[in-house]
């Protein structure tokens, strides 16, 4: 008979969150070290590291009162964090899809009647990277729709990633415009009009 497999770190984190959500109480570490082995199969020796990882990720709150540390996490906070995460991912995904569509149109228009040049190959690589990013965001969005609140990360970090991605692709479009001006001696206003680029098109602050 094979030996029973121990819990992974993520499984321990999920089960520890279940303790907080089910009991809706404030605990000291020594209380969790007694409860976790009996109810969730988490060894008492690993309780401290598991709880600290949850505190570091902002999923469990903690405070020091006198000489004791107290820990708590309530479902309402986790649900709100999950909703904000889903909203941010949805917005990032929509922005990625719009930029992917815009890049694809630019490439299609720029290559009509032209040979398969090195510049076109480079543009196609750029499009492929954007499509991969789009797929990644879709997969991440789906993951957060189905998972428990405790596995969510901070919303602020995702917003920064989405903004950097948007500015990265804005930079790609400026590069394409610069190439068109040099290659075909076109004025910037003509390029903007031809490709439907708005006058106020710029980086996101």
Coordinates of C-alpha atoms in Angstrom, one line a residue:
X1 CA 0.0 0.0 0.0
X2 CA 1.4 3.4 -1.0
X3 CA 2.2 6.0 1.6
X4 CA -0.3 8.8 1.9
X5 CA 0.9 12.0 0.2
X6 CA 1.4 15.0 2.5
X7 CA -0.4 18.3 1.8
X8 CA 1.3 20.8 -0.5
X9 CA 1.8 24.3 0.6
X10 CA -1.1 25.6 -1.5
X11 CA -3.4 22.9 0.0
X12 CA -2.3 23.9 3.5
X13 CA -3.0 27.6 2.7
X14 CA -6.5 26.7 1.5
X15 CA -7.3 24.6 4.5
X16 CA -6.0 27.2 6.9
X17 CA -8.3 29.8 5.2
X18 CA -11.1 27.4 5.7
X19 CA -10.5 27.5 9.4
X20 CA -10.7 31.3 9.5
X21 CA -13.8 31.4 7.2
X22 CA -15.7 28.6 9.0
X23 CA -15.0 29.8 12.6
X24 CA -15.1 33.6 11.9
X25 CA -13.0 34.2 15.0
X26 CA -9.6 35.8 16.0
X27 CA -6.9 33.3 16.9
X28 CA -3.5 33.2 18.5
X29 CA -0.8 31.0 16.8
X30 CA -0.9 28.4 19.6
X31 CA -4.6 28.0 19.1
X32 CA -4.2 27.4 15.3
X33 CA -1.4 24.9 16.1
X34 CA -4.0 22.9 18.1
X35 CA -6.9 23.3 15.7
X36 CA -5.2 22.8 12.3
X37 CA -3.9 19.2 12.9
X38 CA -7.2 17.9 14.2
X39 CA -9.6 19.5 11.7
X40 CA -7.5 20.0 8.5
X41 CA -4.6 17.6 8.7
X42 CA -2.0 20.4 8.8
X43 CA 1.0 19.5 11.0
X44 CA 1.5 21.8 14.0
X45 CA 5.1 22.5 13.0
X46 CA 4.1 24.0 9.6
X47 CA 1.2 26.2 10.9
X48 CA 3.4 29.2 11.6
X49 CA 5.0 29.2 8.1
X50 CA 1.6 28.7 6.5
X51 CA -0.1 31.5 8.4
X52 CA 2.9 33.9 7.8
X53 CA 2.7 33.2 4.0
X54 CA -1.0 34.2 4.1
X55 CA -0.3 37.3 6.1
X56 CA 2.5 38.3 3.6
X57 CA 0.0 37.9 0.7
X58 CA -2.6 40.1 2.5
X59 CA -5.1 37.2 2.8
X60 CA -4.9 37.1 6.6
X61 CA -4.8 40.1 8.9
X62 CA -2.6 40.2 12.0
X63 CA -2.0 42.5 14.9
X64 CA 0.1 42.5 18.1
X65 CA -1.6 43.3 21.3
X66 CA 0.7 43.3 24.3
X67 CA 3.0 40.3 24.0
X68 CA 0.6 38.3 21.8
X69 CA 0.0 38.1 18.0
X70 CA -3.6 37.7 16.8
X71 CA -4.7 36.5 13.3
X72 CA -8.0 36.7 11.5
X73 CA -9.6 36.6 8.1
X74 CA -13.3 37.1 7.3
X75 CA -15.1 35.9 4.1
X76 CA -16.5 39.4 3.3
X77 CA -13.0 40.9 2.8
X78 CA -11.9 38.0 0.6
X79 CA -15.1 38.3 -1.5
X80 CA -14.5 42.0 -2.1
X81 CA -10.9 41.4 -3.0
X82 CA -11.9 38.7 -5.4
X83 CA -14.5 41.0 -7.1
X84 CA -11.9 43.8 -7.5
X85 CA -9.5 41.3 -8.9
X86 CA -12.0 40.0 -11.5
X87 CA -12.9 43.6 -12.5
X88 CA -9.3 44.5 -13.0
X89 CA -8.5 41.4 -15.0
X90 CA -11.6 41.9 -17.1
X91 CA -10.5 45.5 -17.9
X92 CA -7.0 44.4 -18.6
X93 CA -8.3 41.7 -20.9
X94 CA -10.6 44.1 -22.8
X95 CA -7.7 46.5 -23.3
X96 CA -5.4 43.7 -24.5
X97 CA -8.0 42.5 -27.0
X98 CA -8.5 46.1 -28.4
X99 CA -4.7 46.6 -28.8
X100 CA -4.3 43.2 -30.4
X101 CA -7.1 44.0 -32.9
X102 CA -5.5 47.4 -33.6
X103 CA -2.1 45.9 -34.2
X104 CA -3.5 43.2 -36.4
X105 CA -5.3 45.9 -38.6
X106 CA -2.1 47.9 -38.8
X107 CA -0.1 44.9 -40.0
X108 CA -2.7 43.9 -42.5
X109 CA -2.9 47.4 -44.0
X110 CA 0.9 47.9 -44.0
X111 CA 1.6 44.6 -45.9
X112 CA -1.1 44.8 -48.7
X113 CA 0.8 44.4 -51.9
X114 CA 4.2 44.2 -50.3
X115 CA 6.8 41.5 -50.1
X116 CA 7.4 39.4 -46.9
X117 CA 10.1 41.8 -45.7
X118 CA 12.1 41.6 -42.5
X119 CA 10.0 44.4 -41.0
X120 CA 6.8 42.5 -41.7
X121 CA 8.2 39.4 -40.1
X122 CA 9.1 41.4 -37.0
X123 CA 5.6 42.9 -36.9
X124 CA 4.2 39.4 -37.0
X125 CA 6.3 38.3 -34.1
X126 CA 5.0 41.3 -32.2
X127 CA 1.4 40.3 -33.0
X128 CA 2.2 36.7 -31.8
X129 CA 3.5 38.0 -28.5
X130 CA 0.3 40.1 -28.0
X131 CA -1.9 37.1 -28.8
X132 CA 0.0 35.1 -26.2
X133 CA -0.5 37.9 -23.6
X134 CA -4.2 37.9 -24.5
X135 CA -4.5 34.2 -24.0
X136 CA -2.7 34.5 -20.7
X137 CA -5.0 37.1 -19.4
X138 CA -8.0 35.0 -20.5
X139 CA -6.6 32.0 -18.6
X140 CA -5.9 34.0 -15.5
X141 CA -9.4 35.6 -15.6
X142 CA -10.9 32.1 -15.8
X143 CA -8.8 30.9 -12.9
X144 CA -9.9 33.7 -10.6
X145 CA -13.6 33.2 -11.5
X146 CA -13.4 29.6 -10.2
X147 CA -11.0 29.7 -7.4
X148 CA -11.5 30.5 -3.7
X149 CA -10.9 34.0 -2.4
X150 CA -7.8 33.1 -0.5
X151 CA -5.7 32.5 -3.6
X152 CA -6.2 36.0 -4.9
X153 CA -3.2 38.4 -5.2
X154 CA -3.1 42.1 -4.6
X155 CA -5.1 44.1 -7.2
X156 CA -2.6 47.0 -7.3
X157 CA 0.1 44.8 -8.8
X158 CA -2.2 43.6 -11.6
X159 CA -3.1 47.2 -12.4
X160 CA 0.6 48.1 -12.7
X161 CA 1.2 45.1 -15.0
X162 CA -1.8 46.0 -17.2
X163 CA -0.6 49.7 -17.5
X164 CA 2.9 48.6 -18.4
X165 CA 1.6 46.2 -21.1
X166 CA -0.6 49.0 -22.6
X167 CA 2.4 51.4 -22.7
X168 CA 4.6 48.7 -24.2
X169 CA 2.2 48.2 -27.1
X170 CA 1.7 52.0 -27.5
X171 CA 5.5 52.1 -27.9
X172 CA 5.2 49.4 -30.6
X173 CA 2.7 51.5 -32.6
X174 CA 5.0 54.6 -32.4
X175 CA 7.8 52.4 -33.7
X176 CA 5.6 51.3 -36.7
X177 CA 4.7 55.0 -37.4
X178 CA 8.4 56.0 -37.3
X179 CA 9.2 53.1 -39.7
X180 CA 6.4 54.2 -42.1
X181 CA 7.7 57.8 -42.1
X182 CA 11.2 56.8 -43.0
X183 CA 10.3 54.0 -45.4
X184 CA 7.6 55.9 -47.4
X185 CA 8.4 59.6 -46.6
X186 CA 4.9 60.0 -45.1
X187 CA 3.8 62.7 -42.8
X188 CA 2.7 61.7 -39.3
X189 CA -0.8 63.2 -39.9
X190 CA -1.2 61.2 -43.0
X191 CA -0.2 58.0 -41.2
X192 CA -2.6 58.7 -38.4
X193 CA -5.5 59.4 -40.8
X194 CA -4.7 56.3 -43.0
X195 CA -4.6 53.9 -40.0
X196 CA -7.3 55.5 -37.9
X197 CA -4.9 56.6 -35.1
X198 CA -6.5 59.3 -32.9
X199 CA -4.7 62.6 -32.4
X200 CA -4.6 62.2 -28.6
X201 CA -3.1 58.7 -28.9
X202 CA -0.3 58.5 -26.2
X203 CA 1.1 56.6 -23.3
X204 CA -1.0 56.0 -20.1
X205 CA 0.3 57.8 -17.1

